[in-house]
Structures are given as C-alpha cells and as structure tokens.
Amino acid sequence: MKKYILFVYIFYFPIESAASEKMWIYFTDKDNSRQNITLDGKAIKRRQKMNIKDTRYDRLVTQSYITAVEELGVIIHNKSRWLNAISVTATADVINNISALPFVEKIEPVAIFKNNKLNLSDLQSFRKQSITDSLDYGFAQEQIEQINCQTAHQAGFTGQGVRVLILDTGFNTERSVFDSLTIIDEWDFINNDGNTANENDDHPNQHNHGTLVFSTLAGYDPGNLIGPAFGSEFLLAKTEDYPNESQVEEDNYVAALEWGEQLGADVMSSSLGYLDWYSYCDMDGNTGVTTIAVDIATSLGVLCVTAAGNWGTAEPPPNPCDTLYYYISAPADADSVIAVGAVNRDGDIASFSSHGPTYDGRIKPEVCARGVSTWGVNANSDSYRTANGTSLSAPLVSGVAAVILSAHPNWTPMQVREALMMSADRVDAPDNDYGYGVIDAMAAIDYEVSSIEGNNVPNEFSILNVYPNPFNPTTTIRFTVLTRQTLLLQVYDIKGRLIEKIANDTLLPGEYTYTWKVSGLPSGIYFVQLKTQSSSITQKITYLK
C-alpha cells in the first residue's frame, strides 16, 4: 500500500498597497458605565477557579467612539473588548482624520498572511478498515502511543467536561469521524454567519485543513482513527481564508478568541501564525496583537495551544529583524501559550519545524508531538490520509491538554502548561528545537503541579497568573487588588530564605503586573509570596537554566 504525504506549509508576504488599508484603531479608555457582556455558565465557572470576579475585558468598546470613527467614512470589521480597539478599512486621508480624534490612542496595520497550500486533488485515500468494539486507534495508533494518550484513555480521561475552541479554515462535520462529538456552537468570522462548512463562494478546499485538524484532535471512528479529546465539547471558529490571494487577518483571530472565551472555552487550539508588520525582533511576548490576545485569554482561564510554524528549513538570517523565517511567529512567542513543534515517528525533530528562542531569550517551542505523517480525515470522504506540519502536532497537544483538564478540572492553564513541559522527554535539557520534548499525557496527569500554599485566598487580592512557569530568566506576576492595600511582593528559595523583595507598595483597586528577572541564582524551586498585614498567598515557581 502506498502512502501519500501532504506537506502543509504556511508562507507570509507583505500586504499589497491599495487605496484603502485595514487598520487597528486603539482607544484611550472605556465607558465604565456600560453593561458587561453576558458570559456562558461554563465561562463563569472557569473564571471562578482563577478568582476572577470582574474585569475590564468584559466591558464593550465605547459606542460613541465607534460611531465617531464610522462617521468619518470607514468600514468596521471587528470590535475587540480585550484590546479596546476596532479593525477598519479606510483610505489614508481618513486614517489621518481618525488619528486627530482625542480618544484615539494609536493606529496600527492589521497583520495578515497569505498561505500557499498544495493541490489535494491527486491524493489517493486509504480505505476504511473494519470497526472493532474495542478502543482501536486504527491509523492513529502510533501518534497516540507516542504521547502516551492511550494510557490516559484507559484511566477514563477522554476530555469529558472540557470545552475546546478550534480556530481554522472551516470544518466539514458530516464525516463519520465526528458523528459522536458534541459541537456546542460554530461561527464563520469570514462571512459572519453560523456555518463553518464550505459555502457557495468558498474555494472547494476551504474546509480541508480545519477538518483534518479537528479529526486529529478529537475524531472518533474506532478501527480507523481516534483523537485524544473525543470526549470533549467543541466550539468551531472559521477564521482563515484558503485561496492564495486572500488575506488572513489577525482581527478574525482575536474576535474568535473573545467569542470562544465568552462561550466557556477551556482550551484553544490554533495552527495559525502572523508575520506581516512584524519581524523576529517583535517576538518578545508583548508586541503581536494575537500574542497579547492569547495572554489575556490565559489570564481569564483559557489554555492556549498554537503551532510553532513550518519554516525551520530556512537559514537563520544575518539580521534577525529582517525576517521571521527560521523562527516562530506570533502568537507562538506569547509568555503563556504552549507552542508546539513537530517530530517524526521516532521522535526526531522535523526539518520544517520552526525554532526558538523568542527575541527576549525564552525557550521555544514548549513541547512537541508528531507532525510528520500524522493521520487525519479527508474533508470530502470518509477516508483517511497523512499530512506534515506543526499544524498537525498542535491539535495532538491541544487534545491532551483537554484530557489533562478532564482529570484535573481545577487546574489553571499555567498548571496544565507546567505539567506538560515538566513531564516531557527532554525536560532535563530543553533547547530551541524540541523545547522540553515530546509530551506524555499520563505523566502530565500524574505530575504534582505548583499550587497556592499558605493562608486561604484573601479578600483583599488574588494572584491571576505567574507565567511562564517554569521560566528562564524572566517570569511575570499578575494579580488583582480588590481594596486599597499595602502589599509586599517577594521571592523565597526552597529553604525559606528571602531572595528578593520585588515590591512594597500601597495600591488602589485594579490589575497589576510585575516582572522578576533571575540573575546569579541556581536552577530550582522558588516561592512568590504576596502578602498584607493580615493575610498572604504563595505560589511555587520553577527556574530552569
């Protein structure tokens, strides 16, 4: 039997000049009197474990600002609560007029990419084998066993109780591999409707990539293909336009992420990346719009997984700020994301898998899974094929993340991230090809994650996140102050010795971020303590050189 392999690569090119351009319009503030959005009950429950009671991210963009911009002659595409911004198409003259408005903070281009996908029409399909009554992974046996997910399934963890958001090109859910899955909702952010399958004006291959990714993550067709998270619930977002000449824009990504978080997503999976208007020097965890959105989603309790990218065969550029080829791109550079590299059946890194580090020196990718000859379903028939790319390794890790959350529903995104990294097969020697190595689902479930220790969580404040964790050399500490308090933020070593006093300030109610950079300390476990005169909480963190 011959095997046919599809190489899935994504290439990026600058936007062509035109009379009108697509831009982000950022506003200076929000109208605090506006009513917050209505959250799905599952989103409320997810936020409760993060101790989140109220956040400005739930307040809508100020309508009077939107109206004033619209009256200048723009086309509005997306409105982002998280960024406090809107994406618009407008001429240069109109953009200049908008920049003069007193409530406009800044204006930036919307990053895009164009992809170059191979023609799939000449691929032959593998015929279905007989379906057995046992949990027979069929073609997916090797890719499941490589990440030890079959052991987690045997223990009863299949992603049940977990809601997964998938961002991709579209989805043909009429394939039998999806028959038993629970799809909660879907939305097409390209055509602005509730249909993520191909529509009349779509390219015939529009939904191919998303269908393949979905099946790899969660398909259930015993004897042919079973993905890691077949017991989960799903939110499907169509954000990527297939044809080579169509622009795929980051505002769709942000809109889909906000939509999914509001509807209760616990895990987000994407195989997209953004380059135009960015260079490697922007891959610092704080610049890319999708990078910022991913960090916000994580702070709200959504675990985010993304593909590292497929341009690892390029040579490192002499001036890295000239290009992103060879390196990862946004949002894989996010502090809180799990960026996924690709390996083959033997665990060797794929030649195309993009490399780290981030521009500020953090190890990337975080982990790896199989992305060479990875199995999934054909979008237009009940048959199966292989494909190559970090687009396929990422959904395997997303699926395992859902499996871990079904075993530990109270774990935060950063605890799941820590468990995946610290139980991977290269944890003792992580690098910028493999990250921490190939994941092990059952070992991650059995891992003892860092937890909040000390007094009960006080009413005056709460820690939202300490990330990345593990880290090298910098970690970010985010917390919310609920009442005016004098707070002491400090770090201790495992023997209880004070290492550094990060802050000792009187703070008003709000969200705060501090950064701790290690210098001259050995690898090991440390403790971040946030305290007032009456109470404290302590978070365990791990520093790895």
Coordinates of C-alpha atoms in Angstrom, one line a residue:
M1 CA 0.0 0.0 0.0
K2 CA 1.4 3.4 -1.0
K3 CA 1.3 6.2 1.5
Y4 CA 0.8 9.8 0.2
I5 CA 2.0 12.6 2.3
L6 CA 0.7 16.2 2.3
F7 CA 3.1 18.9 3.3
V8 CA 1.1 21.7 4.9
Y9 CA 3.2 24.9 4.9
I10 CA 2.2 28.5 5.5
F11 CA 4.0 31.3 3.8
Y12 CA 3.7 35.0 4.5
F13 CA 4.1 38.0 2.2
P14 CA 3.6 41.8 2.7
I15 CA 0.2 43.4 2.1
E16 CA -0.1 44.9 -1.3
S17 CA -0.5 48.7 -1.4
A18 CA -4.1 49.9 -2.1
A19 CA -6.2 52.9 -1.9
S20 CA -7.7 51.6 1.3
E21 CA -5.9 49.7 4.1
K22 CA -7.0 47.6 7.0
M23 CA -6.0 49.2 10.4
W24 CA -6.4 48.8 14.1
I25 CA -7.9 51.8 15.9
Y26 CA -7.0 51.7 19.6
F27 CA -8.9 53.9 22.1
T28 CA -7.7 55.6 25.2
D29 CA -10.3 54.4 27.6
K30 CA -13.7 52.7 28.1
D31 CA -17.1 53.9 29.3
N32 CA -17.2 52.3 32.7
S33 CA -21.0 52.8 32.9
R34 CA -21.6 50.3 30.1
Q35 CA -23.0 46.9 30.9
N36 CA -20.7 43.9 30.8
I37 CA -21.2 41.1 28.3
T38 CA -23.2 38.0 29.3
L39 CA -21.0 35.0 30.0
D40 CA -21.9 31.4 29.4
G41 CA -22.3 29.5 32.7
K42 CA -19.2 27.4 31.9
A43 CA -17.1 30.6 31.4
I44 CA -18.3 31.8 34.8
K45 CA -17.3 28.5 36.4
R46 CA -13.9 28.5 34.6
R47 CA -13.2 32.1 35.9
Q48 CA -14.1 31.2 39.4
K49 CA -11.1 28.8 39.7
M50 CA -9.0 31.8 38.6
N51 CA -10.5 34.0 41.3
I52 CA -11.8 36.5 38.7
K53 CA -14.8 38.4 39.8
D54 CA -14.8 41.4 37.4
T55 CA -12.5 42.6 34.6
R56 CA -12.4 45.5 32.2
Y57 CA -12.1 42.9 29.4
D58 CA -15.8 42.3 29.7
R59 CA -16.8 45.9 29.1
L60 CA -17.7 46.7 25.5
V61 CA -15.8 49.2 23.4
T62 CA -17.3 52.7 23.9
Q63 CA -20.1 53.1 21.3
S64 CA -19.7 56.9 20.9
Y65 CA -16.1 56.3 19.9
I66 CA -17.1 53.7 17.3
T67 CA -19.8 56.0 15.9
A68 CA -17.4 58.9 15.6
V69 CA -14.9 56.8 13.7
E70 CA -17.6 55.3 11.4
E71 CA -19.0 58.8 10.5
L72 CA -15.6 59.6 9.0
G73 CA -16.1 57.0 6.3
V74 CA -14.7 53.7 7.3
I75 CA -15.8 50.0 7.1
I76 CA -15.8 48.4 10.5
H77 CA -14.8 44.7 10.6
N78 CA -14.3 43.6 14.2
K79 CA -14.6 45.2 17.7
S80 CA -12.2 43.9 20.4
R81 CA -13.1 44.3 24.0
W82 CA -9.8 42.9 25.1
L83 CA -7.7 45.3 23.0
N84 CA -10.1 48.2 23.4
A85 CA -9.9 48.6 19.6
I86 CA -11.7 48.2 16.3
S87 CA -10.4 47.0 13.0
V88 CA -11.4 49.1 10.0
T89 CA -10.8 49.6 6.3
A90 CA -10.2 53.2 5.3
T91 CA -8.2 55.5 3.0
A92 CA -5.0 57.2 4.1
D93 CA -6.8 60.6 4.3
V94 CA -9.5 59.1 6.6
I95 CA -6.9 57.4 8.8
N96 CA -5.2 60.8 9.2
N97 CA -8.5 62.3 10.3
I98 CA -9.1 59.5 12.8
S99 CA -5.6 60.0 14.3
A100 CA -6.6 63.5 15.3
L101 CA -9.6 62.4 17.4
P102 CA -8.8 63.0 21.1
F103 CA -9.9 59.5 22.2
V104 CA -7.7 57.6 19.7
E105 CA -4.6 56.2 21.4
K106 CA -2.8 54.8 18.3
I107 CA -3.3 53.3 14.9
E108 CA -1.5 50.2 13.5
P109 CA -1.9 48.0 10.5
V110 CA -3.7 44.7 10.8
A111 CA -1.2 41.9 10.3
I112 CA -2.0 39.4 7.6
F113 CA -0.7 36.3 6.0
K114 CA -1.3 34.5 2.7
N115 CA -0.9 30.8 2.6
N116 CA 0.4 28.5 -0.2
K117 CA -1.4 25.2 0.0
L118 CA -0.8 22.2 -2.3
N119 CA -3.4 20.9 -4.6
L120 CA -5.0 18.0 -2.9
S121 CA -6.9 16.6 -5.9
D122 CA -4.3 14.0 -6.7
L123 CA -4.2 12.5 -3.2
Q124 CA -5.5 8.9 -3.0
S125 CA -7.3 7.9 0.2
F126 CA -6.8 4.9 2.4
R127 CA -9.9 2.7 2.6
K128 CA -11.6 2.2 5.9
Q129 CA -10.8 -0.9 7.9
S130 CA -13.3 -3.0 9.9
I131 CA -14.6 -1.2 13.0
T132 CA -13.9 -3.1 16.3
D133 CA -15.8 -2.9 19.5
S134 CA -12.6 -2.1 21.5
L135 CA -10.7 1.2 21.6
D136 CA -8.9 0.6 18.4
Y137 CA -7.0 3.8 17.2
G138 CA -6.5 2.4 13.7
F139 CA -4.2 4.7 11.6
A140 CA -3.7 7.0 14.7
Q141 CA -2.2 4.2 16.9
E142 CA 1.4 5.4 16.6
Q143 CA 0.7 9.1 17.1
I144 CA -1.4 8.4 20.1
E145 CA 1.1 5.9 21.7
Q146 CA 4.0 8.3 21.2
I147 CA 2.3 10.8 23.6
N148 CA 1.0 8.0 25.9
C149 CA -2.6 9.2 25.5
Q150 CA -3.9 5.6 25.3
T151 CA -3.0 5.2 29.0
A152 CA -4.9 8.3 29.9
H153 CA -7.9 6.9 28.0
Q154 CA -7.7 3.6 29.8
A155 CA -7.8 5.5 33.0
G156 CA -11.1 7.1 31.9
F157 CA -9.9 10.5 30.8
T158 CA -11.1 11.5 27.4
G159 CA -11.6 15.2 27.7
Q160 CA -15.0 15.0 29.3
G161 CA -16.3 18.2 30.8
V162 CA -13.9 20.3 28.8
R163 CA -14.8 22.7 26.1
V164 CA -12.3 23.1 23.2
L165 CA -12.2 26.1 20.8
I166 CA -10.6 25.4 17.4
L167 CA -9.6 28.3 15.1
D168 CA -9.0 27.2 11.5
T169 CA -10.2 27.3 7.8
G170 CA -13.6 25.7 8.3
F171 CA -15.0 22.3 9.2
N172 CA -17.0 19.6 7.3
T173 CA -18.6 17.9 10.3
E174 CA -20.6 15.5 8.2
R175 CA -17.7 13.0 8.2
S176 CA -18.5 9.9 10.3
V177 CA -15.4 10.6 12.5
F178 CA -17.4 13.5 14.0
D179 CA -20.7 11.7 14.4
S180 CA -20.4 11.1 18.2
L181 CA -18.8 14.5 19.1
T182 CA -20.7 17.3 20.8
I183 CA -20.4 20.7 19.0
I184 CA -21.8 23.5 21.2
D185 CA -21.6 26.3 18.6
E186 CA -19.8 27.5 15.5
W187 CA -19.2 30.8 13.7
D188 CA -17.7 31.9 10.4
F189 CA -15.7 35.0 11.1
I190 CA -15.0 35.5 7.3
N191 CA -18.7 35.5 6.2
N192 CA -20.2 36.5 9.5
D193 CA -22.6 33.6 9.8
G194 CA -23.1 30.4 11.7
N195 CA -21.9 27.9 9.0
T196 CA -18.2 26.8 9.2
A197 CA -18.5 24.3 6.4
N198 CA -17.9 25.3 2.7
E199 CA -20.3 27.9 1.3
N200 CA -21.2 28.7 -2.3
D201 CA -18.4 31.2 -2.8
D202 CA -15.8 29.3 -1.0
H203 CA -12.8 27.5 -2.6
P204 CA -13.5 23.7 -2.7
N205 CA -10.5 23.1 -0.4
Q206 CA -11.6 25.8 2.1
H207 CA -12.6 23.4 4.9
N208 CA -9.9 20.8 4.2
H209 CA -7.3 22.0 6.7
G210 CA -9.7 22.6 9.6
T211 CA -11.4 19.3 9.1
L212 CA -8.1 17.5 9.2
V213 CA -7.0 19.3 12.3
F214 CA -10.4 18.7 14.1
S215 CA -10.2 14.9 13.4
T216 CA -6.6 14.7 14.6
L217 CA -7.6 16.4 17.8
A218 CA -10.8 14.6 18.6
G219 CA -12.1 12.3 15.9
Y220 CA -13.8 9.1 17.0
D221 CA -14.0 6.3 14.4
P222 CA -12.8 3.1 16.1
G223 CA -10.7 0.9 13.9
N224 CA -9.8 3.9 11.7
L225 CA -8.9 7.0 13.8
I226 CA -9.3 8.2 17.3
G227 CA -8.0 11.5 18.6
P228 CA -7.0 12.4 22.2
A229 CA -10.1 14.5 23.2
F230 CA -13.1 12.7 21.7
G231 CA -15.0 13.2 25.0
S232 CA -14.8 17.0 24.9
E233 CA -17.3 19.6 23.7
F234 CA -16.3 21.9 20.8
L235 CA -16.6 25.5 19.6
L236 CA -15.6 25.8 15.9
A237 CA -14.4 29.1 14.5
K238 CA -13.7 29.7 10.8
T239 CA -11.1 32.4 10.7
E240 CA -8.7 31.6 7.8
D241 CA -9.4 32.2 4.2
Y242 CA -8.0 29.5 1.9
P243 CA -7.1 31.0 -1.5
N244 CA -3.6 32.2 -2.1
E245 CA -4.7 35.7 -2.9
S246 CA -7.0 36.1 0.1
Q247 CA -5.8 37.9 3.2
V248 CA -5.9 36.1 6.5
E249 CA -6.0 38.7 9.2
E250 CA -5.3 38.7 12.9
D251 CA -8.5 40.6 13.8
N252 CA -10.5 37.4 12.9
Y253 CA -8.3 35.5 15.3
V254 CA -8.8 38.0 18.2
A255 CA -12.6 38.1 17.5
A256 CA -12.8 34.3 17.6
L257 CA -10.8 34.0 20.8
E258 CA -13.1 36.5 22.6
W259 CA -16.1 34.7 21.2
G260 CA -14.9 31.3 22.5
E261 CA -13.9 32.6 25.9
Q262 CA -17.3 34.2 26.4
L263 CA -18.9 30.8 25.5
G264 CA -16.9 28.9 28.1
A265 CA -13.8 27.5 26.2
D266 CA -11.3 25.8 28.4
V267 CA -8.7 25.1 25.7
M268 CA -8.0 27.0 22.5
S269 CA -6.2 25.3 19.6
S270 CA -4.9 27.1 16.5
S271 CA -2.4 26.3 13.7
L272 CA -2.1 29.9 12.5
G273 CA 0.7 32.5 12.7
Y274 CA 1.2 36.2 11.9
L275 CA 4.1 37.8 10.2
D276 CA 3.3 40.9 8.2
W277 CA 4.2 44.1 10.0
Y278 CA 6.2 42.0 12.4
S279 CA 9.8 40.8 12.5
Y280 CA 11.7 38.4 14.7
C281 CA 12.6 41.3 16.9
D282 CA 8.9 41.7 17.7
M283 CA 8.7 38.2 19.0
D284 CA 9.2 39.4 22.6
G285 CA 5.9 38.2 24.1
N286 CA 4.4 41.7 24.2
T287 CA 4.1 43.1 20.7
G288 CA 2.0 40.9 18.4
V289 CA -1.8 41.5 18.6
T290 CA -2.6 37.8 18.7
T291 CA 0.2 37.3 21.2
I292 CA -1.4 39.9 23.5
A293 CA -4.9 38.3 23.0
V294 CA -3.5 34.9 23.9
D295 CA -2.1 36.2 27.2
I296 CA -5.4 37.9 28.0
A297 CA -7.3 34.6 27.3
T298 CA -4.9 32.7 29.5
S299 CA -5.4 35.2 32.4
L300 CA -9.1 34.5 32.0
G301 CA -8.6 30.8 32.3
V302 CA -8.3 29.6 28.7
L303 CA -5.3 27.3 28.0
C304 CA -4.0 28.3 24.6
V305 CA -2.1 26.0 22.2
T306 CA -0.6 27.0 18.9
A307 CA 1.6 25.6 16.1
A308 CA 5.3 26.8 16.2
G309 CA 5.4 27.2 12.4
N310 CA 6.8 25.3 9.4
W311 CA 9.7 27.4 8.2
G312 CA 12.5 25.8 10.2
T313 CA 14.4 24.8 7.0
A314 CA 15.3 28.4 6.4
E315 CA 18.8 29.6 7.5
P316 CA 19.0 31.9 10.5
P317 CA 19.1 35.4 8.9
P318 CA 22.2 37.5 9.4
N319 CA 20.0 40.3 10.7
P320 CA 17.1 38.6 12.5
C321 CA 15.0 41.7 12.5
D322 CA 14.7 41.4 8.7
T323 CA 12.6 38.3 8.8
L324 CA 10.8 35.6 10.8
Y325 CA 11.7 32.7 8.6
Y326 CA 13.6 30.0 10.7
Y327 CA 11.9 31.3 13.9
I328 CA 8.5 31.0 15.5
S329 CA 6.0 33.8 14.9
A330 CA 3.1 35.4 16.7
P331 CA 1.3 34.1 18.8
A332 CA 3.8 31.3 19.4
D333 CA 6.0 33.9 21.2
A334 CA 3.4 34.5 24.0
D335 CA 4.6 34.0 27.6
S336 CA 1.6 31.8 28.4
V337 CA 1.0 29.9 25.2
I338 CA 2.0 26.3 24.5
A339 CA 3.8 26.5 21.2
V340 CA 4.2 23.1 19.6
G341 CA 7.0 21.7 17.4
A342 CA 6.8 18.7 15.1
V343 CA 8.6 15.4 15.4
N344 CA 8.5 12.2 13.3
R345 CA 7.6 8.7 14.4
D346 CA 11.0 8.2 16.0
G347 CA 10.8 11.4 18.0
D348 CA 13.3 13.3 15.8
I349 CA 12.6 17.0 15.1
A350 CA 11.1 17.6 11.7
S351 CA 13.2 19.6 9.3
F352 CA 10.5 22.2 8.8
S353 CA 9.6 22.8 12.5
S354 CA 10.3 26.4 13.4
H355 CA 12.9 27.2 16.0
G356 CA 13.2 29.5 19.1
P357 CA 14.2 31.3 21.1
T358 CA 11.9 34.3 21.4
Y359 CA 13.7 37.6 20.9
D360 CA 13.9 38.1 24.6
G361 CA 15.6 34.7 25.1
R362 CA 12.8 32.3 26.2
I363 CA 12.9 28.7 25.0
K364 CA 10.5 27.9 22.2
P365 CA 8.7 25.7 21.3
E366 CA 7.4 24.5 24.7
V367 CA 6.8 20.9 23.6
C368 CA 6.5 18.6 20.6
A369 CA 4.2 15.9 19.2
R370 CA 4.0 14.0 15.9
G371 CA 3.8 16.3 12.9
V372 CA 5.3 14.0 10.2
S373 CA 2.9 11.6 8.5
T374 CA 0.2 12.5 11.0
W375 CA -3.2 10.9 10.4
G376 CA -6.5 12.7 9.9
V377 CA -9.7 12.5 7.9
N378 CA -10.3 13.6 4.3
A379 CA -12.7 16.5 4.3
N380 CA -14.7 15.2 1.4
S381 CA -14.9 11.5 2.0
D382 CA -14.9 9.0 4.9
S383 CA -11.3 8.1 4.2
Y384 CA -8.0 8.9 5.9
R385 CA -4.7 10.4 4.9
T386 CA -1.5 11.7 6.3
A387 CA -0.1 15.2 6.4
N388 CA 3.0 17.0 7.7
G389 CA 3.3 20.2 9.7
T390 CA 3.1 21.7 13.1
S391 CA -0.5 22.3 12.1
L392 CA -0.9 18.6 13.0
S393 CA 1.3 18.3 16.1
A394 CA -0.5 21.3 17.8
P395 CA -4.0 19.6 17.8
L396 CA -2.5 16.5 19.4
V397 CA -1.2 18.6 22.3
S398 CA -4.5 20.6 22.5
G399 CA -6.3 17.3 22.8
V400 CA -4.0 16.1 25.5
A401 CA -4.5 19.4 27.4
A402 CA -8.2 18.7 27.4
V403 CA -7.6 15.2 28.6
I404 CA -5.5 16.5 31.5
L405 CA -8.2 19.0 32.4
S406 CA -10.8 16.2 32.5
A407 CA -8.5 14.5 35.1
H408 CA -7.8 17.8 36.9
P409 CA -10.7 20.2 36.3
N410 CA -9.4 22.7 39.0
W411 CA -6.0 23.1 37.3
T412 CA -5.3 26.6 35.8
P413 CA -3.9 27.0 32.3
M414 CA -0.4 27.6 33.7
Q415 CA -0.6 24.4 35.8
V416 CA -1.5 22.3 32.8
R417 CA 1.3 24.0 30.9
E418 CA 3.7 23.3 33.6
A419 CA 2.7 19.6 33.8
L420 CA 3.1 19.1 30.1
M421 CA 6.5 20.7 30.0
M422 CA 7.9 19.2 33.2
S423 CA 6.8 15.6 32.2
A424 CA 8.1 15.8 28.6
D425 CA 11.0 13.7 27.5
R426 CA 13.7 16.4 27.3
V427 CA 12.9 18.3 30.5
D428 CA 16.5 17.9 31.8
A429 CA 18.0 19.5 28.7
P430 CA 15.4 21.7 26.9
D431 CA 16.5 23.5 23.7
N432 CA 15.2 25.7 20.9
D433 CA 14.4 22.8 18.6
Y434 CA 12.4 20.5 20.8
G435 CA 11.6 22.7 23.7
Y436 CA 11.0 20.4 26.6
G437 CA 10.4 17.5 24.3
V438 CA 7.6 15.1 23.3
I439 CA 4.7 15.2 25.7
D440 CA 3.5 12.3 27.9
A441 CA -0.2 12.5 28.7
M442 CA -0.3 10.2 31.6
A443 CA 2.9 11.5 33.1
A444 CA 1.4 15.0 32.9
I445 CA -1.8 13.8 34.7
D446 CA 0.4 12.3 37.4
Y447 CA 2.6 15.4 37.8
E448 CA 2.4 17.3 41.0
V449 CA 1.8 20.9 39.8
S450 CA 2.7 24.1 41.6
S451 CA -0.1 25.2 43.8
I452 CA -1.1 28.1 46.0
E453 CA 0.1 27.5 49.5
G454 CA -0.2 29.3 52.8
N455 CA -3.3 31.1 54.1
N456 CA -6.7 30.9 52.5
V457 CA -7.0 33.2 49.5
P458 CA -7.7 36.6 51.0
N459 CA -10.5 39.0 50.1
E460 CA -8.1 41.9 49.5
F461 CA -6.3 40.5 46.5
S462 CA -5.7 37.4 44.3
I463 CA -3.0 36.1 42.0
L464 CA -4.2 35.7 38.5
N465 CA -1.1 34.1 37.0
V466 CA 2.6 33.6 37.3
Y467 CA 3.9 32.8 33.9
P468 CA 5.9 31.4 32.3
N469 CA 6.4 28.7 34.8
P470 CA 8.9 27.0 34.5
F471 CA 10.8 30.1 33.4
N472 CA 14.2 31.4 32.2
P473 CA 15.3 34.0 33.1
T474 CA 12.1 36.1 33.5
T475 CA 8.6 35.4 34.8
T476 CA 5.6 37.8 35.1
I477 CA 3.4 38.0 38.2
R478 CA -0.1 39.3 37.7
F479 CA -2.6 39.9 40.5
T480 CA -5.8 41.9 41.2
V481 CA -6.2 44.3 44.1
L482 CA -9.8 44.3 45.3
T483 CA -9.4 47.0 48.0
R484 CA -6.8 49.7 48.7
Q485 CA -3.9 47.8 50.3
T486 CA -0.2 48.0 51.2
L487 CA 1.2 44.9 49.5
L488 CA 4.5 43.2 49.8
L489 CA 5.7 41.0 46.9
Q490 CA 8.8 38.9 47.5
V491 CA 10.6 35.7 46.5
Y492 CA 11.9 32.9 48.8
D493 CA 14.1 29.9 48.0
I494 CA 13.1 26.3 48.9
K495 CA 14.8 26.7 52.3
G496 CA 12.7 29.7 53.2
R497 CA 15.5 32.3 52.7
L498 CA 14.4 35.7 51.3
I499 CA 15.8 36.1 47.8
E500 CA 14.4 39.4 46.6
K501 CA 11.8 41.9 47.5
I502 CA 10.1 42.8 44.3
A503 CA 7.6 45.4 45.5
N504 CA 6.4 47.0 48.7
D505 CA 3.6 49.5 47.6
T506 CA 0.3 50.9 48.5
L507 CA -2.0 50.0 45.6
L508 CA -5.5 51.1 44.6
P509 CA -8.0 48.5 43.2
G510 CA -7.1 47.2 39.8
E511 CA -4.9 44.7 38.0
Y512 CA -1.1 44.8 38.4
T513 CA 1.9 43.2 36.7
Y514 CA 5.4 42.8 38.0
T515 CA 8.4 41.1 36.4
W516 CA 11.1 39.1 38.2
K517 CA 14.3 38.5 36.3
V518 CA 16.7 36.0 37.8
S519 CA 20.4 36.8 38.0
G520 CA 23.1 34.6 39.6
L521 CA 20.7 32.0 41.1
P522 CA 20.8 28.2 40.6
S523 CA 18.0 26.3 38.9
G524 CA 15.4 25.1 41.2
I525 CA 12.1 25.8 43.0
Y526 CA 11.3 29.2 44.4
F527 CA 8.2 30.8 46.0
V528 CA 6.5 34.1 45.1
Q529 CA 4.7 35.5 48.1
L530 CA 2.1 38.3 48.0
K531 CA 1.0 39.5 51.5
T532 CA -0.6 42.2 53.5
Q533 CA -0.5 42.6 57.3
S534 CA -3.4 40.2 57.7
S535 CA -3.0 37.5 55.0
S536 CA -0.9 36.1 52.3
I537 CA -0.8 33.6 49.4
T538 CA 2.3 31.9 48.0
Q539 CA 2.9 30.5 44.5
K540 CA 5.6 27.9 43.7
I541 CA 7.6 28.6 40.6
T542 CA 10.5 26.7 38.8
Y543 CA 13.6 28.3 37.4
L544 CA 15.4 26.3 34.7
K545 CA 18.6 27.5 33.2

